[in-house]
Amino acid sequence: MSRQYVLAIDQGTTSSRAILFDREGRIVGTGQKELRQHFPKDGWVEHDPEDIWRDTLAVCRQAIHAAGVAATDIAAIGITNQRETTVLWERDTGSPVHNAIVWQDRRTAETCRELVADGIEERVRGRTGLVVDAYFSGTKLAWLLDHVPGARSAAEHGALAFGTVDSFLLWRLTGGRVHATDATNASRTMLFDIVEQTWDEELLRALRIPPSVLPEVRDCSGSFGIADPELFGAAIPILGIAGDQQAATIGQACFLPGMSKSTYGTGCFMLVNTGERFVASRNRLLTTVAYRLDGRTTYALEGSIFVAGAAVQWLRDGLGIIRSAAETEELARDLPDNEGVYLVPAFTGLGAPHWDPDARGAILGLTRDSGVAHIVRAALESVAYQTLDLVDAMTADMAAATLDGGLGGLRVDGGMVVNDWVCQFLADILNRPVERPAVVETTALGAAYLAGLAAGVYASLPAVAGAWRLERRFEPGLAPEQRERLVAGWRQAVRRVRS
Ligand SMILES: Nc1ncnc2c1ncn2[C@@H]1O[C@H](COP(=O)(O)OP(=O)(O)O)[C@@H](O)[C@H]1O
Ligand SMILES: O=P(O)(O)OC[C@H](O)CO
């Protein structure tokens, strides 16, 4: 049978990946390229959209070539992407007017403080499910309109298009024919009403965003246009889009309320499915769109932590005390205990549930006996404690919303979870099972499922759920008093770094 493969594009913060999946969800070809980072000023992070486009094309061709399949055998393309990162481009040339402003970029923190002072917070919370923070696209887009010469007037004349990375790639893949996004990416802009599923006019006015720059918002699975046949040698339909954390939620088959996944890459993002209910968080988590299929929205609560694997990168590249990330496992395991040493990786402030942009990192509890292993172990432990802070907030929110069943076991993925010690410590600290799936490329898999469902390559959500396979389950095993002592130490360390 022809057309039995699905090509997933996973355009992430630090790399662009393409993975070709077969009907059984098996990987048959991959391509990957590191993405160049730009740090023009302290706290600013940019990507060149032309790099994003060139790398994406290259990795797609690499994956197709590696699989040895013809482009005519590919039924659909699915796109998943680093979320919030903001691109503004000219409609007639397709050229970006500026580098993309990356989700980590803090240049609009002051604007956010002003917006809060103007009393916008309640509307943002109630309509978009978000907190007012520089993390989201809205103030980044406003910054571009205000700082790129001529941008505001061009936008007001309908000459510019805004999009998150998915929209920009879609525009380029379709030769400038389609300006659209999906509901999950729209839900991260701080401009989109996730209950009404429309752009919010009051927020657009408050941020002075002309509606003509906005993409059309579609379901995650369905028609987004056709990739120009010149690009891959065949006209391949683009049938799925979702932000990367939502795609991982789908790849982890978290389709029932209470099911959760946590992805440990550069940062850590935990999402719990709350079904068709918008659950407003009382604990400073985000409410977000998990997916929208056939016009029906499924919601999630999300906890976003800015530094997870990035702490390990810092040990390697900043401190130079390890040579590779893999070494951390043995170093941590060789210590019987953290011996009172904690690392709070608030390098760029603290994300959920603290949202403290002015907190800064610290290593606490050092003695003359502390060595490299203590610091390494403290960095790995910090990932588990930060997850516990999210789990506690989620549990409280779900109980307050009287959601049946509560929070179940946690499905994990991302580059860090190859580390067995991390997974075991996570189970110990959370005091709940941690499940690692057989396919850890859950983000790309989720995008492939969305596109493949629309193409008929995959039958249904229950079929997708049935295909999820456990590789290893980590059971909690720490004595309660030991766990309490460790967690109390973490809480004290966080109090000491708060601004
Ligand atoms: N064995 C390991 N132990 C701990 N951390 C690891 C290990 N291997 C990789 N990492 C961390 O995982 C991260 C890479 O994960 P990945 O999912 O590729 O990130 P991203 O998609 O955010 O670029 C890096 O920050 C790296 O330090
Ligand atoms: O590209 P990642 O995997 O670091 O994910 C980035 C998130 O989508 C930011 O919200």
Coordinates of C-alpha atoms and ligand atoms in Angstrom, one line a residue:
M1 CA 0.0 0.0 0.0
S2 CA 1.4 3.4 -0.9
R3 CA 1.4 6.5 1.4
Q4 CA 2.0 4.6 4.6
Y5 CA 4.5 6.9 6.3
V6 CA 4.1 10.1 8.3
L7 CA 6.8 12.8 8.5
A8 CA 7.0 14.7 11.9
I9 CA 8.8 17.9 12.0
D10 CA 10.0 18.7 15.6
Q11 CA 11.4 22.2 15.6
G12 CA 12.8 22.7 19.2
T13 CA 14.7 25.4 21.0
T14 CA 18.1 23.9 20.6
S15 CA 17.7 21.6 17.6
S16 CA 15.5 20.8 14.6
R17 CA 14.5 17.2 14.1
A18 CA 12.5 15.3 11.5
I19 CA 11.3 11.7 12.1
L20 CA 9.6 9.5 9.7
F21 CA 7.1 7.0 11.3
D22 CA 5.4 4.0 9.9
R23 CA 1.8 2.8 10.5
E24 CA 2.8 1.1 13.7
G25 CA 4.4 4.3 15.1
R26 CA 7.9 2.9 14.6
I27 CA 10.8 5.2 13.6
V28 CA 12.1 4.5 10.1
G29 CA 14.3 7.5 9.5
T30 CA 15.5 10.6 11.4
G31 CA 17.4 13.8 10.7
Q32 CA 18.6 16.3 13.3
K33 CA 20.6 19.6 13.3
E34 CA 21.6 21.9 16.2
L35 CA 20.0 25.4 16.0
R36 CA 22.2 28.4 16.3
Q37 CA 21.4 30.6 19.4
H38 CA 21.8 34.3 19.5
F39 CA 22.1 36.2 22.8
P40 CA 22.3 39.9 21.7
K41 CA 21.9 41.2 25.3
D42 CA 21.7 39.9 28.8
G43 CA 18.3 38.1 29.1
W44 CA 17.6 38.2 25.3
V45 CA 17.5 35.1 23.2
E46 CA 16.9 35.0 19.5
H47 CA 16.8 32.6 16.6
D48 CA 17.2 33.4 12.9
P49 CA 14.0 32.3 11.2
E50 CA 16.0 31.6 8.0
D51 CA 18.2 29.1 10.0
I52 CA 15.0 27.5 11.3
W53 CA 13.7 27.2 7.8
R54 CA 16.9 25.9 6.2
D55 CA 17.5 23.4 9.1
T56 CA 14.0 22.1 8.9
L57 CA 14.2 21.5 5.2
A58 CA 17.6 19.8 5.6
V59 CA 16.4 17.5 8.4
C60 CA 13.3 16.5 6.5
R61 CA 15.3 15.5 3.5
Q62 CA 17.8 13.7 5.8
A63 CA 15.0 11.7 7.4
I64 CA 13.4 10.7 4.1
H65 CA 16.7 9.7 2.7
A66 CA 17.7 7.7 5.8
A67 CA 14.4 5.8 5.6
G68 CA 15.0 5.1 1.9
V69 CA 11.3 5.8 1.1
A70 CA 9.9 7.8 -1.8
A71 CA 8.2 11.2 -1.0
T72 CA 5.2 9.8 -2.7
D73 CA 4.9 7.2 0.1
I74 CA 4.5 9.9 2.7
A75 CA 0.8 10.4 3.6
A76 CA 1.1 13.5 5.7
I77 CA 3.3 15.9 7.5
G78 CA 2.8 16.9 11.2
I79 CA 4.5 19.9 12.7
T80 CA 5.4 20.4 16.4
N81 CA 7.4 23.3 17.7
Q82 CA 9.1 25.2 20.5
R83 CA 6.1 27.3 21.7
E84 CA 5.7 31.0 22.2
T85 CA 8.7 31.9 20.1
T86 CA 7.6 34.8 17.9
V87 CA 8.1 35.5 14.2
L88 CA 6.9 38.5 12.2
W89 CA 7.3 38.4 8.4
E90 CA 6.3 40.3 5.2
R91 CA 3.4 38.8 3.4
D92 CA 4.6 39.6 -0.1
T93 CA 8.3 38.4 0.3
G94 CA 8.0 35.9 3.2
S95 CA 11.0 37.6 4.8
P96 CA 11.1 38.0 8.5
V97 CA 11.4 41.6 9.7
H98 CA 13.6 40.6 12.7
N99 CA 15.0 37.6 14.3
A100 CA 12.5 35.4 16.1
I101 CA 12.2 36.3 19.8
V102 CA 12.6 33.0 21.7
W103 CA 10.3 31.9 24.6
Q104 CA 13.2 32.3 27.1
D105 CA 13.7 35.9 26.2
R106 CA 13.0 38.3 29.1
R107 CA 13.2 41.7 27.3
T108 CA 9.5 42.4 27.9
A109 CA 9.5 41.7 31.6
E110 CA 9.0 45.5 32.3
T111 CA 6.1 45.7 29.9
C112 CA 4.5 42.8 31.8
R113 CA 4.9 44.7 35.1
E114 CA 3.2 47.7 33.5
L115 CA 0.4 45.6 32.1
V116 CA -0.2 44.1 35.6
A117 CA -0.2 47.6 37.1
D118 CA -2.8 48.5 34.5
G119 CA -5.0 45.8 35.8
I120 CA -4.9 43.3 32.9
E121 CA -4.1 40.2 35.0
E122 CA -7.6 39.1 35.7
R123 CA -8.6 39.2 32.0
V124 CA -5.4 37.3 31.0
R125 CA -6.1 34.6 33.6
G126 CA -9.7 34.3 32.8
R127 CA -9.5 34.3 29.0
T128 CA -6.1 32.9 28.1
G129 CA -5.5 30.7 31.2
L130 CA -2.0 32.2 31.5
V131 CA -0.2 34.5 33.9
V132 CA 1.1 37.9 32.6
D133 CA 4.7 37.0 31.8
A134 CA 7.4 37.8 29.2
Y135 CA 7.4 34.0 28.4
F136 CA 4.4 34.3 26.1
S137 CA 4.2 35.7 22.6
G138 CA 1.9 38.7 23.1
T139 CA 4.4 41.2 24.5
K140 CA 7.2 39.9 22.2
L141 CA 5.0 40.7 19.2
A142 CA 4.2 44.1 20.6
W143 CA 7.9 44.7 21.1
L144 CA 8.6 43.9 17.4
L145 CA 5.8 46.2 16.3
D146 CA 7.2 49.0 18.4
H147 CA 10.9 48.5 17.7
V148 CA 11.3 47.4 14.1
P149 CA 11.3 50.6 12.0
G150 CA 8.1 50.8 9.9
A151 CA 6.6 47.6 11.4
R152 CA 3.6 49.1 13.1
S153 CA 2.4 51.0 10.0
A154 CA 3.1 48.0 7.7
A155 CA 1.1 45.8 10.1
E156 CA -1.8 48.3 10.2
H157 CA -1.8 48.1 6.3
G158 CA -2.1 44.3 6.4
A159 CA 1.4 43.8 5.0
L160 CA 2.8 41.7 7.9
A161 CA 2.1 38.3 9.3
F162 CA 2.7 37.1 12.9
G163 CA 3.2 33.5 13.8
T164 CA 4.7 31.1 16.2
V165 CA 7.3 28.8 14.6
D166 CA 4.6 26.3 13.3
S167 CA 2.9 29.2 11.4
F168 CA 6.1 30.4 9.9
L169 CA 7.1 26.9 8.8
L170 CA 3.5 26.3 7.4
W171 CA 3.8 29.6 5.5
R172 CA 7.1 28.6 4.0
L173 CA 6.1 24.9 3.3
T174 CA 2.9 26.0 1.4
G175 CA 4.8 28.7 -0.6
G176 CA 3.0 31.6 1.3
R177 CA -0.5 30.2 0.7
V178 CA -1.5 29.4 4.3
H179 CA -1.4 31.7 7.3
A180 CA -2.7 29.5 10.1
T181 CA -1.8 27.9 13.4
D182 CA -3.5 25.4 15.7
A183 CA -5.4 26.0 19.0
T184 CA -2.5 24.8 21.2
N185 CA 0.0 27.3 19.8
A186 CA -2.6 30.0 19.9
S187 CA -3.2 29.3 23.5
R188 CA 0.4 30.4 24.3
T189 CA 0.2 33.8 22.9
M190 CA -1.6 35.6 25.8
L191 CA -4.0 36.9 23.1
F192 CA -6.3 33.9 22.6
D193 CA -9.5 33.2 24.5
I194 CA -9.2 29.5 25.1
V195 CA -12.9 29.1 26.1
E196 CA -14.4 31.0 23.1
Q197 CA -11.6 29.8 20.9
T198 CA -11.2 33.3 19.4
W199 CA -8.6 36.1 19.5
D200 CA -9.5 38.3 22.4
E201 CA -10.3 41.8 21.2
E202 CA -9.7 43.5 24.6
L203 CA -6.2 41.9 25.0
L204 CA -5.4 42.8 21.4
R205 CA -6.3 46.4 22.2
A206 CA -4.4 46.5 25.4
L207 CA -1.2 45.2 23.6
R208 CA -1.9 47.3 20.5
I209 CA -1.9 44.3 18.2
P210 CA -3.6 44.9 14.8
P211 CA -5.9 41.8 14.1
S212 CA -4.7 41.7 10.5
V213 CA -1.3 40.2 11.6
L214 CA -2.9 37.1 13.3
P215 CA -3.1 33.6 11.8
E216 CA -6.3 31.6 11.5
V217 CA -6.7 29.1 14.3
R218 CA -7.5 25.5 13.3
D219 CA -8.0 22.1 15.0
C220 CA -4.7 20.2 15.7
S221 CA -5.7 17.4 13.3
G222 CA -7.0 18.4 9.8
S223 CA -6.0 20.2 6.7
F224 CA -3.4 22.9 6.9
G225 CA -2.5 22.9 3.2
I226 CA -0.1 21.1 0.9
A227 CA 3.7 21.3 0.9
D228 CA 5.1 22.6 -2.3
P229 CA 6.1 19.6 -4.4
E230 CA 9.4 21.3 -5.2
L231 CA 10.5 20.9 -1.6
F232 CA 10.4 17.1 -1.2
G233 CA 9.6 15.8 -4.7
A234 CA 5.9 15.2 -4.0
A235 CA 2.9 17.2 -2.9
I236 CA 2.5 16.1 0.7
P237 CA -0.5 17.3 2.8
I238 CA 0.2 19.0 6.1
L239 CA -2.4 17.5 8.4
G240 CA -1.3 18.1 12.0
I241 CA 0.1 20.9 14.2
A242 CA 0.6 21.2 18.0
G243 CA 3.0 22.9 20.3
D244 CA 5.8 20.5 21.5
Q245 CA 4.5 19.9 25.0
Q246 CA 1.0 19.3 23.8
A247 CA 2.4 16.9 21.1
A248 CA 4.3 15.0 23.8
T249 CA 1.0 14.8 25.8
I250 CA -0.6 13.1 22.7
G251 CA 2.5 11.0 22.1
Q252 CA 2.3 9.8 25.7
A253 CA -1.4 9.0 25.1
C254 CA -2.6 11.1 28.1
F255 CA -6.2 11.2 26.8
L256 CA -8.1 10.8 30.1
P257 CA -8.5 13.4 32.9
G258 CA -5.8 13.0 35.5
M259 CA -3.3 11.5 33.1
S260 CA 0.0 13.5 33.1
K261 CA 3.3 13.7 31.4
S262 CA 6.5 15.5 32.2
T263 CA 9.2 16.2 29.6
Y264 CA 12.7 16.8 30.8
G265 CA 14.8 18.6 28.2
T266 CA 16.4 22.0 28.6
G267 CA 13.4 22.9 30.8
C268 CA 10.7 20.8 32.2
F269 CA 7.1 21.0 31.2
M270 CA 4.4 18.9 33.0
L271 CA 0.8 18.7 31.7
V272 CA -2.2 17.0 33.2
N273 CA -5.3 16.4 31.2
T274 CA -8.4 18.0 32.7
G275 CA -10.8 16.9 30.1
E276 CA -13.3 19.3 28.5
R277 CA -13.1 21.6 31.5
F278 CA -11.2 24.8 31.8
V279 CA -9.8 24.4 35.3
A280 CA -8.6 27.8 36.7
S281 CA -5.5 27.3 38.8
R282 CA -5.5 28.7 42.3
N283 CA -1.8 27.8 42.5
R284 CA -0.3 29.8 39.7
L285 CA -0.2 27.0 37.1
L286 CA -1.3 27.7 33.6
T287 CA -4.5 26.5 32.0
T288 CA -3.8 25.6 28.4
V289 CA -5.3 23.7 25.4
A290 CA -4.1 20.1 25.4
Y291 CA -5.6 19.5 21.9
R292 CA -8.5 20.5 19.8
L293 CA -10.0 17.8 17.6
D294 CA -13.2 18.0 15.5
G295 CA -13.9 21.4 17.1
R296 CA -13.8 20.0 20.7
T297 CA -11.2 21.4 23.1
T298 CA -9.5 19.3 25.7
Y299 CA -7.7 21.3 28.4
A300 CA -4.7 20.8 30.6
L301 CA -3.0 22.3 33.6
E302 CA 0.6 23.0 32.9
G303 CA 3.6 23.6 35.1
S304 CA 6.6 25.1 33.3
I305 CA 10.1 25.0 34.8
F306 CA 12.8 26.9 33.0
V307 CA 15.8 24.9 34.0
A308 CA 16.0 21.1 34.1
G309 CA 18.6 19.5 31.8
A310 CA 20.1 23.0 31.4
A311 CA 21.5 22.6 34.9
V312 CA 23.4 19.6 33.7
Q313 CA 24.6 21.5 30.7
W314 CA 25.8 24.2 33.1
L315 CA 27.8 21.7 35.2
R316 CA 29.5 20.6 31.9
D317 CA 29.9 23.9 30.0
G318 CA 29.8 26.5 32.7
L319 CA 31.5 24.9 35.7
G320 CA 33.4 22.3 33.7
I321 CA 33.1 19.7 36.6
I322 CA 31.8 16.9 34.4
R323 CA 32.7 15.9 30.8
S324 CA 29.4 14.5 29.8
A325 CA 25.7 14.5 31.0
A326 CA 25.8 10.7 31.2
E327 CA 28.5 10.9 34.0
T328 CA 26.0 12.4 36.4
E329 CA 24.2 9.1 37.0
E330 CA 27.2 7.4 38.6
L331 CA 28.3 10.4 40.5
A332 CA 24.8 10.8 42.1
R333 CA 24.4 7.1 42.8
D334 CA 27.8 6.8 44.5
L335 CA 26.7 9.2 47.3
P336 CA 24.5 7.7 50.0
D337 CA 22.6 11.0 50.5
N338 CA 22.7 14.6 49.4
E339 CA 24.3 15.4 52.8
G340 CA 22.4 18.6 53.0
V341 CA 23.6 20.1 49.7
Y342 CA 20.9 21.7 47.5
L343 CA 21.1 23.5 44.2
V344 CA 18.3 25.9 43.2
P345 CA 18.7 26.4 39.4
A346 CA 17.0 29.8 39.3
F347 CA 19.4 31.0 36.6
T348 CA 16.7 33.0 34.9
G349 CA 14.3 33.3 37.8
L350 CA 11.8 30.7 38.9
G351 CA 8.9 29.5 36.7
A352 CA 5.7 27.8 38.0
P353 CA 4.4 27.9 40.6
H354 CA 6.6 30.7 41.9
W355 CA 6.9 33.0 38.9
D356 CA 9.7 35.0 40.4
P357 CA 11.7 36.6 37.6
D358 CA 14.2 38.1 40.1
A359 CA 15.2 35.0 42.0
R360 CA 18.7 33.8 41.2
G361 CA 20.4 30.4 41.5
A362 CA 22.3 29.2 44.6
I363 CA 24.1 26.2 46.0
L364 CA 23.4 25.8 49.7
G365 CA 24.6 23.6 52.5
L366 CA 28.3 23.2 51.4
T367 CA 30.8 22.0 54.0
R368 CA 34.5 21.1 53.8
D369 CA 33.5 17.6 52.9
S370 CA 31.4 18.6 49.9
G371 CA 32.7 17.7 46.5
V372 CA 31.8 17.6 42.8
A373 CA 29.5 14.6 43.4
H374 CA 27.4 16.7 45.9
I375 CA 26.9 19.5 43.4
V376 CA 26.1 17.1 40.6
R377 CA 23.6 15.2 42.8
A378 CA 22.0 18.4 43.9
A379 CA 21.5 19.5 40.3
L380 CA 19.8 16.2 39.5
E381 CA 17.7 16.3 42.7
S382 CA 16.5 19.8 41.9
V383 CA 14.6 18.5 38.9
A384 CA 12.6 16.1 41.1
Y385 CA 11.9 18.8 43.8
Q386 CA 10.8 21.3 41.2
T387 CA 8.4 18.6 39.8
L388 CA 7.1 18.0 43.3
D389 CA 6.2 21.7 43.6
L390 CA 4.2 21.3 40.3
V391 CA 2.6 18.0 41.4
D392 CA 1.5 19.6 44.7
A393 CA 0.0 22.6 42.9
M394 CA -1.8 20.3 40.4
T395 CA -3.1 18.0 43.0
A396 CA -4.6 21.0 44.9
D397 CA -6.1 22.5 41.8
M398 CA -7.7 19.2 40.7
A399 CA -9.1 18.6 44.2
A400 CA -10.6 22.1 44.2
A401 CA -12.1 21.5 40.8
T402 CA -13.5 18.1 42.1
L403 CA -12.0 16.3 39.1
D404 CA -12.7 12.6 39.5
G405 CA -9.7 10.4 40.0
G406 CA -7.1 13.1 40.7
L407 CA -3.6 12.8 39.5
G408 CA -2.3 9.4 38.5
G409 CA 1.2 8.1 37.7
L410 CA 3.6 10.3 35.8
R411 CA 4.7 9.5 32.2
V412 CA 8.1 10.9 31.5
D413 CA 10.2 11.7 28.4
G414 CA 12.9 14.0 27.1
G415 CA 16.7 13.8 27.1
M416 CA 17.2 13.5 30.9
V417 CA 15.1 10.4 31.4
V418 CA 17.7 8.1 30.0
N419 CA 19.2 8.6 33.5
D420 CA 17.7 5.8 35.6
W421 CA 18.8 7.5 38.9
V422 CA 16.8 10.6 38.0
C423 CA 13.7 8.6 37.2
Q424 CA 14.0 6.6 40.5
F425 CA 14.6 9.7 42.6
L426 CA 11.7 11.4 40.9
A427 CA 9.4 8.5 41.9
D428 CA 10.8 8.6 45.5
I429 CA 10.3 12.3 45.9
L430 CA 6.9 12.4 44.2
N431 CA 5.9 9.3 46.1
R432 CA 4.1 8.0 42.9
P433 CA 5.1 5.7 40.0
V434 CA 7.1 7.2 37.2
E435 CA 6.6 5.5 33.8
R436 CA 9.1 5.7 31.0
P437 CA 7.7 4.7 27.5
A438 CA 9.4 2.5 24.9
V439 CA 9.3 5.4 22.4
V440 CA 10.9 8.4 24.1
E441 CA 10.5 10.6 21.0
T442 CA 7.0 11.4 22.2
T443 CA 6.9 14.9 20.8
A444 CA 7.5 13.9 17.2
L445 CA 5.2 10.9 17.7
G446 CA 2.4 13.1 18.9
A447 CA 2.7 15.3 15.8
A448 CA 2.8 12.2 13.6
Y449 CA -0.4 10.9 15.3
L450 CA -2.2 14.2 14.7
A451 CA -1.3 14.2 11.0
G452 CA -1.7 10.4 10.6
L453 CA -5.2 10.5 12.2
A454 CA -6.4 13.0 9.6
A455 CA -4.7 10.9 6.8
G456 CA -6.2 7.7 8.0
V457 CA -2.8 6.1 8.7
Y458 CA -3.8 5.8 12.4
A459 CA -7.3 4.8 13.2
S460 CA -8.4 6.7 16.3
L461 CA -7.3 8.1 19.6
P462 CA -8.1 4.8 21.4
A463 CA -5.9 3.0 18.8
V464 CA -3.1 5.5 19.6
A465 CA -3.6 4.9 23.3
G466 CA -3.4 1.1 22.7
A467 CA -0.1 1.5 21.0
W468 CA 1.6 3.2 24.0
R469 CA 4.2 0.8 25.4
L470 CA 5.9 0.9 28.8
E471 CA 9.7 0.4 28.9
R472 CA 10.2 0.7 32.6
R473 CA 8.2 1.7 35.7
F474 CA 10.0 3.2 38.7
E475 CA 8.2 2.6 42.0
P476 CA 8.6 5.0 45.0
G477 CA 10.7 3.4 47.7
L478 CA 11.9 6.1 50.1
A479 CA 11.0 6.0 53.8
P480 CA 8.5 8.8 54.6
E481 CA 10.7 10.5 57.2
Q482 CA 13.7 10.5 54.8
R483 CA 11.5 12.0 52.0
E484 CA 10.1 14.7 54.4
R485 CA 13.6 15.6 55.5
L486 CA 14.8 16.0 51.9
V487 CA 11.8 18.0 50.8
A488 CA 12.0 20.3 53.9
G489 CA 15.6 21.1 52.9
W490 CA 14.5 22.0 49.4
R491 CA 11.7 24.2 50.6
Q492 CA 14.1 26.1 52.8
A493 CA 16.6 26.5 49.9
V494 CA 13.9 28.0 47.7
R495 CA 12.8 30.4 50.4
R496 CA 16.4 31.6 50.6
V497 CA 16.7 32.4 46.8
R498 CA 13.3 34.1 46.5
S499 CA 13.6 37.8 45.7
Ligands
LIG1 N1 22.3 11.0 31.1 C1 21.8 12.2 31.4 N2 21.6 12.6 32.6 C2 21.1 13.8 32.9 N3 20.8 14.7 32.0 C3 21.0 14.4 30.7 C4 21.5 13.1 30.3 N4 21.5 13.1 29.0 C5 21.1 14.3 28.5 N5 20.7 15.1 29.5 C6 20.2 16.5 29.5 O1 19.0 16.5 28.6 C7 18.9 17.7 27.9 C8 18.7 17.4 26.4 O2 17.4 16.9 26.3 P1 16.5 17.2 25.0 O3 15.2 16.5 25.2 O4 17.3 16.8 23.8 O5 16.4 18.8 25.1 P2 15.7 19.9 24.3 O6 14.6 19.3 23.4 O7 15.1 20.9 25.2 O8 16.8 20.6 23.4 C9 20.3 18.4 28.1 O9 20.0 19.6 28.9 C10 21.2 17.4 28.8 O10 22.0 18.1 29.8
LIG2 O1 12.0 23.2 22.5 P1 11.8 22.7 23.9 O2 11.7 21.2 24.0 O3 12.9 23.2 24.8 O4 10.4 23.2 24.5 C1 10.1 24.6 24.6 C2 8.7 24.8 25.1 O5 7.8 24.6 24.1 C3 8.6 26.3 25.6 O6 7.3 26.5 26.1

